[in-house]
Tab-separated table of C-alpha atoms in Angstrom:
chain	number	residue	atom	x	y	z
A	15	MET	CA	26.952	16.713	28.097
A	16	LYS	CA	24.315	14.136	28.893
A	17	GLU	CA	24.698	10.674	27.424
A	18	ASP	CA	21.639	11.052	25.171
A	19	ASP	CA	22.752	14.442	23.954
A	20	TYR	CA	26.136	13.008	23.244
A	21	LEU	CA	24.660	10.169	21.218
A	22	ASN	CA	22.484	12.611	19.286
A	23	ALA	CA	25.463	14.821	18.572
A	24	LEU	CA	27.363	11.811	17.281
A	25	LYS	CA	24.440	10.839	15.089
A	26	ARG	CA	24.304	14.317	13.635
A	27	LEU	CA	28.033	14.275	13.027
A	28	TYR	CA	27.683	10.911	11.365
A	29	LYS	CA	24.759	11.883	9.117
A	30	GLU	CA	26.451	15.054	7.962
A	31	ASN	CA	29.814	13.519	7.220
A	32	PHE	CA	29.483	9.836	6.500
A	33	ALA	CA	28.816	10.193	2.768
A	34	SER	CA	31.763	12.435	2.040
A	35	LEU	CA	34.111	10.386	4.245
A	36	ILE	CA	33.109	7.144	2.615
A	37	ARG	CA	33.488	8.692	-0.849
A	38	PHE	CA	36.997	9.664	0.142
A	39	ALA	CA	37.973	6.312	1.657
A	40	ARG	CA	36.616	4.377	-1.330
A	41	ARG	CA	39.049	6.136	-3.614
A	42	PHE	CA	41.848	4.428	-1.734
A	43	LEU	CA	40.454	1.216	-0.295
A	44	PRO	CA	38.077	-1.586	-1.292
A	45	VAL	CA	34.424	-0.944	-0.337
A	46	GLU	CA	34.402	-3.028	2.854
A	47	ALA	CA	37.722	-1.735	4.152
A	48	ALA	CA	36.627	1.832	3.411
A	49	LYS	CA	33.463	1.341	5.436
A	50	ASP	CA	35.421	-0.130	8.348
A	51	VAL	CA	37.844	2.775	8.374
A	52	VAL	CA	35.062	5.350	8.561
A	53	GLN	CA	33.197	3.383	11.237
A	54	ASP	CA	36.398	3.076	13.288
A	55	VAL	CA	36.888	6.832	13.222
A	56	PHE	CA	33.425	7.419	14.688
A	57	VAL	CA	33.822	4.678	17.290
A	58	GLU	CA	37.126	6.192	18.420
A	59	ILE	CA	35.564	9.625	18.747
A	60	TRP	CA	32.826	8.088	20.843
A	61	GLU	CA	35.283	6.219	23.031
A	62	ARG	CA	37.483	9.216	23.659
A	63	GLY	CA	34.425	11.270	24.461
A	64	ASP	CA	36.119	14.468	23.303
A	65	MET	CA	33.753	15.356	20.515
A	66	ARG	CA	33.616	19.068	19.989
A	67	TYR	CA	30.834	20.073	17.732
A	68	ASP	CA	32.283	22.828	15.698
A	69	ASP	CA	31.344	22.605	12.035
A	70	ALA	CA	34.325	24.517	10.774
A	71	THR	CA	36.984	22.202	12.117
A	72	VAL	CA	35.220	18.943	12.786
A	73	ARG	CA	34.730	18.063	9.104
A	74	SER	CA	38.364	18.584	8.359
A	75	TYR	CA	39.362	16.676	11.474
A	76	LEU	CA	37.216	13.693	10.494
A	77	LEU	CA	38.615	13.657	6.996
A	78	MET	CA	42.153	13.734	8.368
A	79	CYS	CA	41.375	10.783	10.649
A	80	VAL	CA	40.076	8.820	7.667
A	81	ARG	CA	43.006	9.897	5.550
A	82	ASN	CA	45.533	8.808	8.194
A	83	LYS	CA	43.900	5.429	8.531
A	84	CYS	CA	43.911	4.945	4.745
A	85	TYR	CA	47.539	5.995	4.711
A	86	ASN	CA	48.509	3.455	7.364
A	87	ILE	CA	46.693	0.661	5.579
A	88	LEU	CA	48.330	1.444	2.238
A	89	LYS	CA	51.731	1.820	3.864
A	90	HIS	CA	51.256	-1.569	5.443
A	91	GLU	CA	50.252	-3.028	2.057
A	92	GLN	CA	53.333	-1.519	0.535
A	93	MET	CA	55.552	-3.290	3.045
A	94	LYS	CA	53.831	-6.597	2.400
A	95	GLU	CA	54.088	-6.440	-1.388
A	96	GLN	CA	57.607	-5.445	-2.174
A	97	THR	CA	57.369	-5.175	-5.950
A	98	LEU	CA	53.911	-6.127	-7.162
A	99	HIS	CA	51.596	-3.115	-7.605
A	100	ASN	CA	54.089	-1.089	-5.698
A	101	ILE	CA	53.949	1.736	-8.174
A	102	GLN	CA	50.143	2.004	-7.913
A	103	LEU	CA	50.492	2.171	-4.148
A	104	LYS	CA	53.103	4.877	-4.477
A	105	ASN	CA	50.696	6.933	-6.562
A	106	ARG	CA	47.950	6.429	-3.992
A	107	LEU	CA	50.229	7.538	-1.171
A	108	LEU	CA	51.273	10.579	-3.158
A	109	GLU	CA	47.606	11.391	-3.564
A	110	LEU	CA	46.920	10.984	0.172
A	111	ASP	CA	49.804	13.326	0.912
A	112	TYR	CA	48.001	15.938	-1.111
A	113	TYR	CA	44.896	15.909	1.085
A	114	VAL	CA	46.152	17.951	4.016
A	115	SER	CA	42.768	19.529	4.671
A	116	ILE	CA	39.146	19.339	3.660
A	117	GLU	CA	39.523	22.330	1.341
A	118	LYS	CA	41.487	20.160	-1.067
A	119	GLN	CA	38.338	18.199	-1.808
A	120	ILE	CA	36.435	19.750	-4.696
A	121	ILE	CA	33.222	17.748	-4.445
A	122	ASP	CA	31.369	18.250	-1.185
A	123	ASP	CA	27.804	17.082	-0.519
A	124	GLU	CA	26.410	20.253	-2.084
A	125	GLN	CA	28.422	19.850	-5.297
A	126	MET	CA	27.466	16.198	-5.342
A	127	LYS	CA	23.825	17.186	-5.947
A	128	HIS	CA	24.753	19.089	-9.108
A	129	ILE	CA	27.342	16.801	-10.588
A	130	TYR	CA	24.887	14.890	-12.833
A	131	ARG	CA	23.494	18.157	-14.191
A	132	ARG	CA	27.002	19.367	-14.877
A	133	ILE	CA	27.701	16.193	-16.830
A	134	ASP	CA	24.554	16.799	-18.900
A	135	LEU	CA	25.904	20.224	-19.803
A	136	LEU	CA	29.092	18.851	-21.390
A	137	PRO	CA	29.526	19.285	-25.200
A	138	ASP	CA	27.627	16.566	-27.162
A	139	ARG	CA	30.405	14.193	-28.145
A	140	CYS	CA	32.292	14.629	-24.963
A	141	ARG	CA	29.140	13.924	-22.946
A	142	GLU	CA	28.246	10.772	-24.847
A	143	ILE	CA	31.703	9.304	-24.296
A	144	PHE	CA	32.033	10.451	-20.695
A	145	LYS	CA	28.623	9.028	-19.694
A	146	LEU	CA	29.596	5.576	-20.967
A	147	ALA	CA	32.765	5.671	-18.875
A	148	TYR	CA	31.193	7.320	-15.843
A	149	TYR	CA	27.830	5.604	-15.495
A	150	GLU	CA	28.586	2.258	-17.130
A	151	ASP	CA	32.221	1.953	-16.164
A	152	LYS	CA	33.198	1.172	-19.768
A	153	LYS	CA	36.879	1.210	-20.700
A	154	SER	CA	38.203	3.422	-23.497
A	155	ALA	CA	38.711	0.457	-25.845
A	156	GLU	CA	35.093	-0.659	-25.421
A	157	ILE	CA	33.756	2.834	-26.026
A	158	ALA	CA	35.989	3.171	-29.099
A	159	GLN	CA	34.570	-0.038	-30.536
A	160	LEU	CA	30.988	0.946	-29.727
A	161	LEU	CA	31.263	4.376	-31.352
A	162	HIS	CA	33.671	3.430	-34.156
A	163	LEU	CA	36.369	5.748	-32.897
A	164	SER	CA	40.051	5.294	-32.122
A	165	THR	CA	40.984	4.569	-28.499
A	166	ARG	CA	43.185	7.652	-28.488
A	167	THR	CA	40.245	9.868	-29.505
A	168	VAL	CA	38.120	8.404	-26.704
A	169	GLU	CA	40.907	9.019	-24.202
A	170	HIS	CA	41.259	12.594	-25.351
A	171	GLN	CA	37.501	13.217	-25.075
A	172	LEU	CA	37.417	11.691	-21.586
A	173	TYR	CA	40.270	13.916	-20.521
A	174	LEU	CA	38.462	16.912	-22.005
A	175	ALA	CA	35.296	16.092	-20.062
A	176	LEU	CA	37.248	15.850	-16.802
A	177	LYS	CA	39.024	19.105	-17.600
A	178	ILE	CA	35.750	20.977	-18.198
A	179	LEU	CA	34.123	19.548	-15.066
A	180	ARG	CA	37.177	20.401	-13.008
A	181	GLU	CA	37.146	23.990	-14.253
A	182	LYS	CA	33.459	24.332	-13.343
A	183	LEU	CA	34.027	22.844	-9.897
A	184	THR	CA	37.120	24.837	-9.014
A	185	ASN	CA	36.262	28.000	-10.947
A	186	LYS	CA	39.629	27.809	-12.638
B	16	MET	CA	51.030	23.591	-16.720
B	17	GLY	CA	53.305	21.982	-19.344
B	18	ASN	CA	52.415	18.805	-21.153
B	19	VAL	CA	49.755	16.804	-19.406
B	20	PRO	CA	50.023	13.058	-20.078
B	21	GLU	CA	46.270	12.829	-20.750
B	22	GLU	CA	46.254	9.169	-21.718
B	23	LEU	CA	48.210	8.177	-18.578
B	24	ILE	CA	45.665	9.882	-16.351
B	25	VAL	CA	42.691	8.418	-18.206
B	26	ARG	CA	44.188	4.928	-18.181
B	27	HIS	CA	44.929	5.206	-14.496
B	28	LEU	CA	41.344	6.219	-13.769
B	29	GLN	CA	40.055	3.297	-15.790
B	30	LYS	CA	42.522	0.903	-14.188
B	31	THR	CA	43.901	-0.154	-17.572
B	32	SER	CA	47.420	1.208	-17.189
B	33	SER	CA	50.515	-0.963	-17.197
B	34	ASP	CA	53.181	-0.812	-14.477
B	35	GLU	CA	55.408	1.058	-16.863
B	36	GLU	CA	52.677	3.662	-17.480
B	37	GLU	CA	52.067	3.947	-13.747
B	38	ALA	CA	55.767	4.618	-13.266
B	39	ARG	CA	55.690	7.364	-15.888
B	40	LEU	CA	52.620	8.880	-14.251
B	41	HIS	CA	54.437	8.745	-10.918
B	42	GLU	CA	57.389	10.645	-12.354
B	43	TRP	CA	55.105	13.309	-13.777
B	44	LEU	CA	53.225	13.677	-10.469
B	45	ARG	CA	56.452	14.173	-8.567
B	46	GLU	CA	57.514	17.003	-10.840
B	47	ASP	CA	55.021	19.507	-9.464
B	48	GLU	CA	52.429	19.900	-6.725
B	49	GLN	CA	50.074	21.284	-9.414
B	50	HIS	CA	50.257	17.984	-11.239
B	51	VAL	CA	49.141	16.174	-8.090
B	52	ALA	CA	46.285	18.653	-7.639
B	53	LEU	CA	45.056	18.107	-11.197
B	54	PHE	CA	45.305	14.360	-10.859
B	55	CYS	CA	43.572	14.244	-7.467
B	56	GLU	CA	40.725	16.456	-8.632
B	57	MET	CA	40.116	14.407	-11.739
B	58	ARG	CA	40.072	11.233	-9.708
B	59	GLU	CA	37.599	12.821	-7.359
B	60	ILE	CA	35.289	13.667	-10.252
B	61	MET	CA	35.513	10.185	-11.735
B	62	HIS	CA	34.804	8.588	-8.365
B	63	SER	CA	31.857	10.838	-7.507
B	64	ARG	CA	29.841	8.117	-9.265
B	65	ASN	CA	30.346	5.944	-6.170
B	66	ASN	CA	28.084	8.001	-3.978
B	67	ILE	CA	26.327	6.210	-1.167
B	68	THR	CA	22.596	5.714	-0.957
B	69	ASP	CA	20.338	6.744	1.913
B	70	LYS	CA	19.915	3.080	2.706
B	71	GLU	CA	23.657	2.598	3.072
B	72	LEU	CA	23.746	5.665	5.273
B	73	SER	CA	21.125	4.340	7.666
B	74	LEU	CA	22.581	0.808	7.646
B	75	GLY	CA	25.931	2.357	8.499
B	76	TRP	CA	24.430	4.168	11.456
B	77	ASP	CA	22.766	0.972	12.681
B	78	GLU	CA	26.124	-0.775	12.574
B	79	LEU	CA	27.855	2.095	14.307
B	80	SER	CA	25.317	2.264	17.126
B	81	ARG	CA	25.606	-1.498	17.604
B	82	ARG	CA	29.362	-1.187	17.929
B	83	ILE	CA	29.042	1.703	20.347
B	84	SER	CA	26.487	0.012	22.571
B	85	ARG	CA	28.851	-2.929	22.941
B	86	GLN	CA	31.338	-0.697	24.645
B	87	MET	CA	29.124	1.910	26.164
B	88	VAL	CA	31.124	3.963	28.576
B	89	PHE	CA	29.235	6.432	30.622
B	90	ARG	CA	30.817	9.630	31.636
B	91	LYS	CA	29.271	11.899	34.107
B	92	ARG	CA	30.620	14.781	36.082
B	93	ILE	CA	29.409	15.136	39.617
B	94	ILE	CA	30.360	18.019	41.911
B	95	PRO	CA	31.336	17.693	44.762
B	96	VAL	CA	29.811	14.460	45.935
B	97	TRP	CA	31.737	11.666	47.527
B	98	LEU	CA	31.066	8.924	45.064
B	99	ARG	CA	28.243	8.309	42.718
B	100	TYR	CA	28.005	6.461	39.512
B	101	VAL	CA	25.709	5.998	36.663
B	102	ALA	CA	25.199	2.576	35.205
B	103	ALA	CA	23.294	1.042	32.385
B	104	THR	CA	22.811	-2.517	31.389
B	105	VAL	CA	24.364	-3.309	28.070
B	106	ALA	CA	24.704	-6.904	27.004
B	107	GLY	CA	24.691	-7.945	30.600
B	108	ILE	CA	27.719	-5.925	31.511
B	109	ILE	CA	27.586	-2.641	33.234
B	110	VAL	CA	30.482	-0.313	32.880
B	111	ALA	CA	30.275	2.941	34.631
B	112	SER	CA	32.704	5.738	34.998
B	113	SER	CA	32.262	8.903	36.895
B	114	VAL	CA	34.258	11.998	37.526
B	115	TRP	CA	34.105	13.894	40.698
B	116	PHE	CA	35.984	16.712	42.244
B	117	ALA	CA	37.564	16.334	45.610
B	118	PHE	CA	37.903	19.678	47.317
B	119	ARG	CA	40.516	19.977	49.960
B	120	PRO	CA	39.396	22.543	52.494
B	121	HIS	CA	42.888	23.732	53.385
B	122	THR	CA	44.094	24.287	49.822
B	123	VAL	CA	42.701	25.946	46.739
B	124	GLU	CA	44.013	23.073	44.660
B	125	GLU	CA	41.323	21.153	42.898
B	126	LYS	CA	41.869	17.580	41.905
B	127	VAL	CA	40.010	15.563	39.335
B	128	TRP	CA	39.795	11.820	39.659
B	129	VAL	CA	38.053	9.418	37.450
B	130	GLN	CA	36.538	6.613	39.397
B	131	ASN	CA	35.774	3.483	37.419
B	132	VAL	CA	32.984	1.314	38.684
B	133	ILE	CA	32.547	-1.966	36.926
B	134	TYR	CA	29.515	-3.997	37.771
B	135	ASN	CA	29.301	-7.342	36.079
B	136	ASN	CA	25.968	-9.117	36.130
B	137	ASN	CA	26.512	-11.839	33.577
B	138	GLY	CA	29.284	-14.395	33.123
B	139	ILE	CA	32.900	-13.677	33.929
B	140	GLN	CA	34.379	-10.401	32.764
B	141	LYS	CA	38.089	-9.888	32.216
B	142	ILE	CA	39.285	-6.407	33.138
B	143	THR	CA	42.728	-4.942	32.575
B	144	LEU	CA	43.577	-2.268	35.112
B	145	PRO	CA	45.679	0.846	34.360
B	146	ASP	CA	48.820	-0.886	35.718
B	147	ASN	CA	48.209	-3.923	33.464
B	148	SER	CA	47.005	-6.075	36.322
B	149	VAL	CA	44.194	-8.340	35.201
B	150	VAL	CA	41.000	-9.071	37.085
B	151	TRP	CA	38.452	-11.719	36.218
B	152	LEU	CA	35.267	-10.431	37.779
B	153	ASN	CA	32.517	-12.890	38.571
B	154	GLU	CA	28.807	-12.447	37.972
B	155	ASN	CA	27.026	-10.016	40.281
B	156	SER	CA	30.320	-8.579	41.452
B	157	LYS	CA	31.507	-5.002	41.553
B	158	LEU	CA	34.995	-3.599	41.201
B	159	THR	CA	35.882	0.041	41.832
B	160	TYR	CA	39.241	1.610	41.075
B	161	ASN	CA	40.878	4.957	40.498
B	162	ASP	CA	41.545	5.757	36.878
B	163	HIS	CA	45.316	6.193	37.008
B	164	PHE	CA	46.339	4.654	40.325
B	165	SER	CA	47.860	8.057	40.961
B	166	GLY	CA	48.210	7.688	44.749
B	167	GLU	CA	50.893	5.965	46.745
B	168	GLN	CA	49.186	2.632	46.398
B	169	ARG	CA	46.972	0.905	43.889
B	170	ASP	CA	43.600	0.727	45.613
B	171	VAL	CA	40.687	-1.280	44.317
B	172	THR	CA	37.435	-2.155	46.036
B	173	LEU	CA	35.705	-5.446	45.474
B	174	GLU	CA	32.204	-6.581	46.257
B	175	GLY	CA	31.758	-10.175	45.187
B	176	ASN	CA	34.170	-12.655	43.637
B	177	ALA	CA	37.210	-12.067	41.505
B	178	PHE	CA	40.486	-13.607	40.466
B	179	PHE	CA	43.467	-11.214	40.426
B	180	GLU	CA	46.699	-11.344	38.485
B	181	VAL	CA	48.650	-8.416	39.861
B	182	GLU	CA	51.523	-6.685	38.064
B	183	LYS	CA	54.558	-6.509	40.283
B	184	ASP	CA	55.448	-3.028	41.521
B	185	VAL	CA	57.301	-2.978	44.829
B	186	SER	CA	57.065	0.803	45.135
B	187	LYS	CA	53.291	0.833	44.806
B	188	PRO	CA	51.483	-1.858	46.782
B	189	PHE	CA	48.284	-3.221	45.324
B	190	ILE	CA	45.448	-3.182	47.868
B	191	VAL	CA	42.116	-4.910	47.518
B	192	ASN	CA	39.543	-3.519	49.931
B	193	THR	CA	36.615	-5.738	50.655
B	194	GLY	CA	34.293	-5.148	53.567
B	195	ASN	CA	36.485	-4.224	56.512
B	196	ILE	CA	39.492	-6.197	55.443
B	197	SER	CA	42.103	-5.337	52.893
B	198	ILE	CA	44.479	-7.585	51.029
B	199	GLN	CA	47.911	-6.191	50.457
B	200	VAL	CA	49.719	-7.544	47.424
B	201	ILE	CA	53.037	-7.069	45.760
B	202	GLY	CA	52.696	-9.109	42.593
B	203	THR	CA	50.730	-12.262	42.610
B	204	THR	CA	47.695	-14.269	41.611
B	205	PHE	CA	44.847	-14.872	43.968
B	206	PHE	CA	41.131	-15.305	44.249
B	207	ILE	CA	38.722	-13.481	46.538
B	208	ARG	CA	35.174	-14.359	47.469
B	209	SER	CA	33.452	-11.718	49.522
B	210	CYS	CA	29.853	-11.088	50.468
B	211	GLU	CA	28.427	-8.522	52.806
B	212	GLU	CA	27.723	-10.016	56.229
B	213	LYS	CA	29.393	-13.237	55.161
B	214	HIS	CA	32.835	-14.756	55.158
B	215	THR	CA	35.508	-13.374	52.911
B	216	ILE	CA	37.676	-16.096	51.448
B	217	VAL	CA	41.031	-15.286	49.880
B	218	THR	CA	42.876	-18.014	48.012
B	219	LEU	CA	46.469	-17.435	47.003
B	220	VAL	CA	47.744	-19.147	43.850
B	221	SER	CA	51.229	-17.659	43.629
B	222	GLY	CA	53.283	-14.878	45.206
B	223	GLY	CA	52.514	-13.545	48.668
B	224	ILE	CA	49.789	-11.460	50.295
B	225	ASN	CA	48.868	-10.027	53.657
B	226	VAL	CA	45.280	-10.088	54.819
B	227	ASN	CA	44.774	-6.976	56.928
B	228	HIS	CA	41.953	-5.784	59.082
B	229	THR	CA	41.319	-2.099	59.649
B	230	ASP	CA	39.295	-1.251	62.724
B	231	ALA	CA	37.008	1.721	63.270
B	232	ASP	CA	39.930	3.850	64.500
B	233	GLY	CA	41.912	3.169	61.359
B	234	ASN	CA	44.439	0.847	62.991
B	235	ARG	CA	45.632	-1.847	60.690
B	236	LEU	CA	46.213	-5.343	61.935
B	237	THR	CA	47.668	-8.131	59.854
B	238	LEU	CA	45.394	-11.134	60.239
B	239	ALA	CA	47.290	-13.552	58.058
B	240	ARG	CA	50.232	-13.801	55.739
B	241	LEU	CA	49.423	-16.315	53.047
B	242	MET	CA	51.696	-18.747	51.246
B	243	PRO	CA	50.862	-20.071	47.766
B	244	GLY	CA	48.159	-22.705	47.953
B	245	GLN	CA	46.713	-21.302	51.178
B	246	GLU	CA	43.292	-19.935	51.767
B	247	ALA	CA	42.234	-17.430	54.408
B	248	ASP	CA	38.666	-17.574	55.641
B	249	TYR	CA	37.675	-14.391	57.432
B	250	ASN	CA	34.506	-14.196	59.471
B	251	PRO	CA	33.432	-10.557	59.941
B	252	VAL	CA	31.090	-11.401	62.797
B	253	THR	CA	33.639	-13.085	65.044
B	254	ALA	CA	36.571	-11.256	63.385
B	255	GLU	CA	38.379	-14.586	63.168
B	256	CYS	CA	40.598	-15.660	60.341
B	257	TYR	CA	41.438	-19.287	59.568
B	258	VAL	CA	44.160	-20.365	57.193
B	259	LYS	CA	44.310	-23.746	55.476
B	260	PHE	CA	45.881	-25.380	52.438
B	261	VAL	CA	43.560	-25.890	49.454
B	262	ASP	CA	43.627	-27.126	45.884
B	263	THR	CA	44.052	-23.940	43.806
B	264	ASP	CA	43.598	-25.542	40.382
B	265	TYR	CA	39.934	-24.695	40.381
B	266	TYR	CA	40.601	-20.942	40.537
B	267	THR	CA	43.020	-20.910	37.688
B	268	VAL	CA	40.467	-22.591	35.444
B	269	TRP	CA	37.548	-20.581	36.820
B	270	LYS	CA	38.764	-17.372	35.215
B	271	ASP	CA	38.613	-18.977	31.788
B	272	GLY	CA	34.856	-19.091	32.169
B	273	SER	CA	34.276	-22.788	31.992
B	274	TYR	CA	35.558	-25.632	34.051
B	275	ARG	CA	36.867	-28.533	31.947
B	276	PHE	CA	37.606	-32.006	33.183
B	277	ASN	CA	39.324	-34.638	31.179
B	278	ASN	CA	38.848	-38.224	32.337
B	279	GLU	CA	38.809	-37.146	35.961
B	280	THR	CA	37.335	-39.013	38.885
B	281	PHE	CA	33.877	-38.167	40.122
B	282	ALA	CA	35.457	-37.384	43.512
B	283	THR	CA	37.621	-34.617	41.985
B	284	ILE	CA	34.810	-33.248	39.854
B	285	ALA	CA	32.437	-33.193	42.822
B	286	ARG	CA	34.960	-31.122	44.797
B	287	GLN	CA	35.224	-28.628	41.937
B	288	MET	CA	31.464	-28.466	41.674
B	289	GLU	CA	31.251	-27.689	45.378
B	290	HIS	CA	33.476	-24.671	44.727
B	291	HIS	CA	31.724	-23.694	41.547
B	292	PHE	CA	28.176	-23.775	42.827
B	293	GLY	CA	28.926	-23.049	46.471
B	294	ILE	CA	27.143	-26.153	47.708
B	295	LYS	CA	28.004	-29.427	49.460
B	296	ILE	CA	28.034	-32.653	47.491
B	297	GLN	CA	27.618	-35.961	49.228
B	298	LEU	CA	28.904	-38.601	46.872
B	299	SER	CA	28.477	-42.280	47.654
B	300	PRO	CA	31.917	-43.994	47.900
B	301	GLN	CA	31.190	-46.484	45.102
B	302	LEU	CA	30.947	-43.589	42.629
B	303	GLU	CA	34.155	-41.802	43.613
B	304	SER	CA	36.404	-43.591	41.116
B	305	MET	CA	33.977	-43.226	38.192
B	306	ARG	CA	35.570	-41.049	35.472
B	307	PHE	CA	34.090	-38.277	33.353
B	308	THR	CA	35.144	-35.944	30.565
B	309	GLY	CA	33.256	-32.733	29.924
B	310	ARG	CA	32.935	-29.165	31.012
B	311	ILE	CA	30.805	-26.859	33.080
B	312	MET	CA	29.891	-23.622	31.363
B	313	PRO	CA	29.244	-20.363	33.233
B	314	GLU	CA	25.529	-20.520	32.426
B	315	HIS	CA	25.089	-24.037	33.810
B	316	THR	CA	23.159	-24.546	37.023
B	317	ILE	CA	23.714	-27.487	39.345
B	318	GLU	CA	20.474	-28.942	37.951
B	319	ASN	CA	21.838	-28.770	34.371
B	320	VAL	CA	25.080	-30.457	35.321
B	321	MET	CA	23.431	-33.230	37.309
B	322	GLU	CA	21.037	-33.887	34.458
B	323	ILE	CA	23.915	-34.186	31.977
B	324	ILE	CA	25.772	-36.596	34.257
B	325	HIS	CA	22.574	-38.536	34.827
B	326	ARG	CA	22.058	-38.935	31.101
B	327	SER	CA	25.462	-40.537	30.614
B	328	ARG	CA	25.547	-42.746	33.750
B	329	PRO	CA	22.764	-44.419	35.713
B	330	ILE	CA	23.085	-42.465	38.938
B	331	LYS	CA	20.494	-41.239	41.389
B	332	TYR	CA	20.623	-37.725	42.774
B	333	ARG	CA	18.666	-35.378	44.932
B	334	ILE	CA	19.262	-31.620	45.093
B	335	THR	CA	18.442	-29.728	48.268
B	336	PRO	CA	19.281	-26.050	48.811
B	337	SER	CA	22.529	-26.836	50.628
B	338	ILE	CA	23.496	-30.419	49.767
B	339	VAL	CA	23.403	-32.573	46.666
B	340	TYR	CA	23.167	-36.299	47.344
B	341	ILE	CA	24.524	-38.600	44.639
B	342	GLU	CA	24.136	-42.365	44.800
B	343	GLU	CA	24.399	-45.383	42.578
């Protein structure tokens, strides 16, 4: 493959996968670290020069590279902080263990386009509460105060919203 | 799926859970793979809010292409030519790598070698070879070596100047080929200056090396066996080789890119400058004991350095192509 072709292939690979990879990494790492991890994966592919452009496997391969890097970083964190936040880290690692392939992800770029419409289709009360949490990052206690509800009710409605969205996305 | 601890999941997603709640969530997750699936999917939905913008996407690509261009490695497959390479200038350094096939007429076996050609046209470049030997390659110098040193000896070819720190390996001699001489090394540090049609100068800092000459018929003749601190000066025209003792300090500091001097006499500094710029300096005796502190950077020319010295001390100087005259 010619150098220019190779660079173009990398660019295509990048454009088609960067968003979903960064979305994944940000669930586990702070914004900057997540960006670095994804960039590193592409740089390594470039350096090794073994890029095979095969849509079926390459997406999964990229995600696994990102996942492994996230895993190593969290594992390293875990060793540094013996007790503090250790349980949160354990839950993160458990989560990373779950992602053994791309199929485990339920929101791809295509689904991403419809997610806001799906939120708009939630039942009235559920939608109102979920939007405050989702778009404005409000905590349950704040929403409860705002809408004169109990925190427990808000939590239940948020869970319900997630449950409905999950069913739509996974067809369960 | 039994009882789902709704509030634990929601609190986790909102980052309001206590350590005790996290521990309970952890226990629940470990009970069943289905629990993990539910939890992961809900977290994915909640986090879909953090989608990236087109601007972030294009900024990310800009950053990525910057990082790549810094370490551009060119790969090209050429069949079945002797040796060719592609090169491109990137930040002043050219790194080229080419693959070619060597066909052996009497066998069907086909061998693939990767030949690395490093051409450095700016500053001093530090290169680590496959056997962990380190080479500091000077400006406008070229180093060629086999990717894995898979043969019986570690062969490299040098055009220009370089400082070598060779990993010891008695079973696999390290050979530097330059012009029609080769330097055979076991494990050592030395400096080579070579130019086509000009003298090749090899300075040994530590260890031991043989300077060999290979004639047109392939016969190898040892011209000199150097001891630490010695320098061999080989003249390709007369095929003569002279050996003398020299001050090797300059070469050990050269590889660090800049030459520093700390309260040293003008006489010493002038000698180092002669090495550094490849010129003669004629220093008037009254100035020899004058002391200076400073450093010469790779980008400095003799004119720059003389101007700096001139600014700090009232000296007179005149630069000609081959000699610099310095007077009080």
